[in-house]
mmCIF file of C-alpha atoms and ligand atoms in Angstrom:
data_model
loop_
_atom_site.group_PDB
_atom_site.id
_atom_site.type_symbol
_atom_site.label_atom_id
_atom_site.label_comp_id
_atom_site.label_asym_id
_atom_site.label_seq_id
_atom_site.Cartn_x
_atom_site.Cartn_y
_atom_site.Cartn_z
ATOM 1 C CA MET A 1 47.602 -11.682 -67.057
ATOM 2 C CA LYS A 2 46.884 -14.297 -64.529
ATOM 3 C CA ILE A 3 50.338 -15.109 -63.651
ATOM 4 C CA ALA A 4 51.095 -17.829 -60.715
ATOM 5 C CA ILE A 5 54.032 -17.259 -58.518
ATOM 6 C CA ALA A 6 56.221 -19.114 -55.510
ATOM 7 C CA SER A 7 59.326 -19.286 -54.054
ATOM 8 C CA ASP A 8 61.247 -21.271 -51.413
ATOM 9 C CA HIS A 9 63.325 -19.890 -48.742
ATOM 10 C CA ALA A 10 66.286 -19.293 -50.885
ATOM 11 C CA GLY A 11 63.780 -17.170 -53.609
ATOM 12 C CA LEU A 12 61.618 -15.333 -51.067
ATOM 13 C CA ARG A 13 63.179 -11.613 -51.216
ATOM 14 C CA LEU A 14 63.123 -11.537 -54.888
ATOM 15 C CA LYS A 15 59.571 -12.815 -54.925
ATOM 16 C CA VAL A 16 58.390 -10.100 -52.723
ATOM 17 C CA GLU A 17 60.133 -7.683 -55.356
ATOM 18 C CA LEU A 18 58.524 -9.146 -58.120
ATOM 19 C CA VAL A 19 55.087 -9.440 -56.797
ATOM 20 C CA GLU A 20 55.577 -5.547 -55.950
ATOM 21 C CA LEU A 21 56.154 -5.302 -59.694
ATOM 22 C CA LEU A 22 53.611 -7.447 -60.951
ATOM 23 C CA LEU A 23 50.883 -5.667 -59.383
ATOM 24 C CA SER A 24 51.652 -2.545 -60.196
ATOM 25 C CA ARG A 25 51.723 -3.313 -63.719
ATOM 26 C CA GLY A 26 48.071 -4.231 -63.343
ATOM 27 C CA HIS A 27 48.561 -8.139 -63.487
ATOM 28 C CA GLU A 28 46.218 -10.403 -61.219
ATOM 29 C CA LEU A 29 48.617 -12.617 -59.196
ATOM 30 C CA ASP A 30 48.119 -15.884 -57.280
ATOM 31 C CA ASP A 31 51.315 -15.958 -54.707
ATOM 32 C CA LEU A 32 51.370 -19.700 -53.867
ATOM 33 C CA GLY A 33 53.929 -18.966 -51.078
ATOM 34 C CA THR A 34 56.311 -19.501 -49.510
ATOM 35 C CA TYR A 35 55.979 -16.769 -47.211
ATOM 36 C CA ASN A 36 58.880 -16.780 -44.606
ATOM 37 C CA ASN A 37 62.056 -17.787 -44.064
ATOM 38 C CA ASP A 38 61.844 -20.920 -43.282
ATOM 39 C CA SER A 39 63.505 -23.502 -45.029
ATOM 40 C CA VAL A 40 61.265 -25.258 -47.313
ATOM 41 C CA ASP A 41 60.998 -27.631 -49.936
ATOM 42 C CA TYR A 42 61.590 -26.087 -53.666
ATOM 43 C CA PRO A 43 59.247 -29.070 -55.310
ATOM 44 C CA ASP A 44 56.568 -28.326 -53.231
ATOM 45 C CA PHE A 45 56.169 -24.628 -55.127
ATOM 46 C CA ALA A 46 57.108 -25.749 -58.033
ATOM 47 C CA THR A 47 54.260 -28.193 -57.985
ATOM 48 C CA GLN A 48 51.685 -25.704 -57.099
ATOM 49 C CA VAL A 49 52.511 -23.350 -59.892
ATOM 50 C CA ALA A 50 52.927 -26.171 -62.679
ATOM 51 C CA LEU A 51 49.426 -27.199 -61.789
ATOM 52 C CA ALA A 52 48.194 -23.545 -61.662
ATOM 53 C CA VAL A 53 49.175 -23.082 -65.254
ATOM 54 C CA ARG A 54 48.540 -26.411 -66.760
ATOM 55 C CA GLU A 55 44.647 -26.554 -65.186
ATOM 56 C CA GLY A 56 43.976 -22.996 -66.760
ATOM 57 C CA ARG A 57 44.373 -21.384 -63.525
ATOM 58 C CA ALA A 58 47.005 -18.738 -64.467
ATOM 59 C CA ASP A 59 48.037 -17.935 -68.045
ATOM 60 C CA ARG A 60 52.062 -18.194 -66.896
ATOM 61 C CA GLY A 61 53.924 -19.207 -63.963
ATOM 62 C CA VAL A 62 57.238 -17.624 -61.973
ATOM 63 C CA LEU A 63 59.381 -19.819 -59.946
ATOM 64 C CA ILE A 64 62.109 -18.637 -57.909
ATOM 65 C CA CYS A 65 64.734 -20.446 -55.947
ATOM 66 C CA GLY A 66 68.910 -20.036 -55.100
ATOM 67 C CA THR A 67 69.417 -20.886 -59.199
ATOM 68 C CA GLY A 68 65.870 -21.599 -60.428
ATOM 69 C CA ILE A 69 67.268 -25.187 -61.564
ATOM 70 C CA GLY A 70 65.803 -27.186 -59.036
ATOM 71 C CA MET A 71 62.503 -24.963 -59.755
ATOM 72 C CA SER A 72 62.496 -25.884 -63.538
ATOM 73 C CA ILE A 73 63.478 -29.974 -63.090
ATOM 74 C CA VAL A 74 60.035 -30.382 -61.202
ATOM 75 C CA ALA A 75 57.929 -28.061 -63.256
ATOM 76 C CA ASN A 76 59.270 -29.435 -66.449
ATOM 77 C CA LYS A 77 58.098 -32.914 -65.076
ATOM 78 C CA TYR A 78 54.404 -31.605 -65.648
ATOM 79 C CA ARG A 79 52.900 -32.510 -69.078
ATOM 80 C CA GLY A 80 52.213 -29.056 -70.642
ATOM 81 C CA ILE A 81 54.452 -27.561 -69.101
ATOM 82 C CA ARG A 82 57.821 -25.633 -70.691
ATOM 83 C CA ALA A 83 59.830 -24.122 -67.905
ATOM 84 C CA ALA A 84 62.568 -21.878 -68.626
ATOM 85 C CA VAL A 85 65.692 -20.743 -66.336
ATOM 86 C CA CYS A 86 66.737 -17.473 -67.671
ATOM 87 C CA THR A 87 69.671 -15.036 -66.946
ATOM 88 C CA SER A 88 69.039 -12.995 -69.427
ATOM 89 C CA GLU A 89 66.782 -10.677 -71.057
ATOM 90 C CA PHE A 90 67.557 -12.417 -74.592
ATOM 91 C CA GLU A 91 66.814 -15.710 -72.948
ATOM 92 C CA ALA A 92 63.579 -14.797 -71.962
ATOM 93 C CA LYS A 93 62.452 -13.668 -75.456
ATOM 94 C CA MET A 94 63.630 -16.838 -76.915
ATOM 95 C CA ALA A 95 62.360 -19.046 -74.532
ATOM 96 C CA ARG A 96 58.727 -17.477 -75.297
ATOM 97 C CA ALA A 97 59.696 -16.705 -79.259
ATOM 98 C CA HIS A 98 60.586 -20.269 -80.090
ATOM 99 C CA ASN A 99 59.940 -22.712 -77.314
ATOM 100 C CA ASP A 100 56.196 -20.990 -75.896
ATOM 101 C CA ALA A 101 57.751 -21.536 -72.270
ATOM 102 C CA ASN A 102 55.024 -20.884 -69.834
ATOM 103 C CA VAL A 103 57.085 -21.081 -66.904
ATOM 104 C CA LEU A 104 59.970 -18.724 -66.095
ATOM 105 C CA CYS A 105 62.639 -19.635 -63.555
ATOM 106 C CA LEU A 106 64.901 -17.119 -61.811
ATOM 107 C CA GLY A 107 67.612 -17.787 -59.029
ATOM 108 C CA GLN A 108 68.044 -15.171 -56.575
ATOM 109 C CA ARG A 109 71.499 -16.446 -56.096
ATOM 110 C CA VAL A 110 72.445 -15.551 -59.780
ATOM 111 C CA ILE A 111 70.591 -12.364 -60.892
ATOM 112 C CA GLY A 112 69.760 -9.103 -58.798
ATOM 113 C CA PRO A 113 66.252 -7.624 -58.629
ATOM 114 C CA GLY A 114 66.754 -4.839 -61.418
ATOM 115 C CA LEU A 115 67.687 -7.821 -64.002
ATOM 116 C CA ALA A 116 65.156 -9.888 -62.852
ATOM 117 C CA GLY A 117 62.642 -7.390 -63.455
ATOM 118 C CA THR A 118 63.933 -6.719 -67.191
ATOM 119 C CA ILE A 119 64.076 -10.793 -67.897
ATOM 120 C CA LEU A 120 60.107 -10.837 -66.349
ATOM 121 C CA GLN A 121 58.891 -8.240 -68.634
ATOM 122 C CA ALA A 122 60.170 -9.522 -71.443
ATOM 123 C CA PHE A 123 58.836 -13.035 -70.679
ATOM 124 C CA LEU A 124 55.622 -11.524 -70.296
ATOM 125 C CA ASP A 125 55.500 -9.485 -73.347
ATOM 126 C CA THR A 126 57.154 -11.649 -76.023
ATOM 127 C CA PRO A 127 54.417 -13.792 -78.116
ATOM 128 C CA PHE A 128 55.159 -17.210 -79.663
ATOM 129 C CA GLU A 129 55.987 -17.009 -83.378
ATOM 130 C CA GLY A 130 54.571 -20.189 -84.261
ATOM 131 C CA GLY A 131 55.368 -21.213 -87.393
ATOM 132 C CA ARG A 132 58.074 -23.685 -87.748
ATOM 133 C CA HIS A 133 58.542 -23.465 -83.661
ATOM 134 C CA GLU A 134 54.934 -24.610 -83.719
ATOM 135 C CA ARG A 135 55.958 -27.914 -85.320
ATOM 136 C CA ARG A 136 58.835 -28.402 -82.522
ATOM 137 C CA VAL A 137 56.752 -27.127 -79.618
ATOM 138 C CA GLN A 138 54.458 -30.280 -81.078
ATOM 139 C CA LYS A 139 57.194 -32.541 -80.835
ATOM 140 C CA ILE A 140 57.888 -31.789 -77.318
ATOM 141 C CA ARG A 141 54.347 -32.631 -76.781
ATOM 142 C CA ASP A 142 54.751 -35.928 -78.506
ATOM 143 C CA ALA A 143 57.556 -36.428 -76.241
ATOM 144 C CA GLU A 144 55.616 -36.132 -72.987
ATOM 145 C CA GLU A 145 53.300 -38.876 -74.460
ATOM 146 C CA GLY A 146 56.257 -41.532 -75.267
ATOM 147 C CA LYS A 147 55.622 -41.047 -79.116
HETATM 148 C C1 RB5 B 201 68.176 -24.003 -51.714
HETATM 149 O O1 RB5 B 201 69.325 -24.169 -50.561
HETATM 150 C C2 RB5 B 201 68.809 -24.448 -52.831
HETATM 151 O O2 RB5 B 201 68.956 -25.495 -53.125
HETATM 152 C C3 RB5 B 201 67.445 -24.448 -53.703
HETATM 153 O O3 RB5 B 201 66.460 -22.814 -53.450
HETATM 154 C C4 RB5 B 201 67.680 -24.356 -55.265
HETATM 155 O O4 RB5 B 201 68.592 -23.792 -55.551
HETATM 156 C C5 RB5 B 201 67.614 -25.578 -56.050
HETATM 157 O O5 RB5 B 201 67.845 -25.815 -57.034
#
């Protein structure tokens, strides 16, 4: 799978661990930063990943900041992006199966690397269920168009 990943300084350590995990599992990665501990602004990185997913340069996106919240707020401003902050494997499965989420947001200050890896794997492995959920996701698209 093609995955775009990025973090701010508060998510960098976790991003480095998840990059290793994803590469070891054979995924194609676009690491869009940040690359050092200098303080940066999470909206800049959320925007890069949101655009990579929206434009089809990546199948899924992963964003990491201190809590995952700021990244999700920004990513969800972009049409076609359904970003979900997840702190459990169950949430990650539901975000995919019911919401067809295409960006996973994680908080380095909230969860440890082991749990983050489990959440990420569930996010990548779980298919969208479709059916009644397709109708609801279509209503999200309608809301984006102001309908
Ligand atoms: C940075 O200190 C922190 O505010 C940011 O990483 C994130 O948690 C925002 O939602």
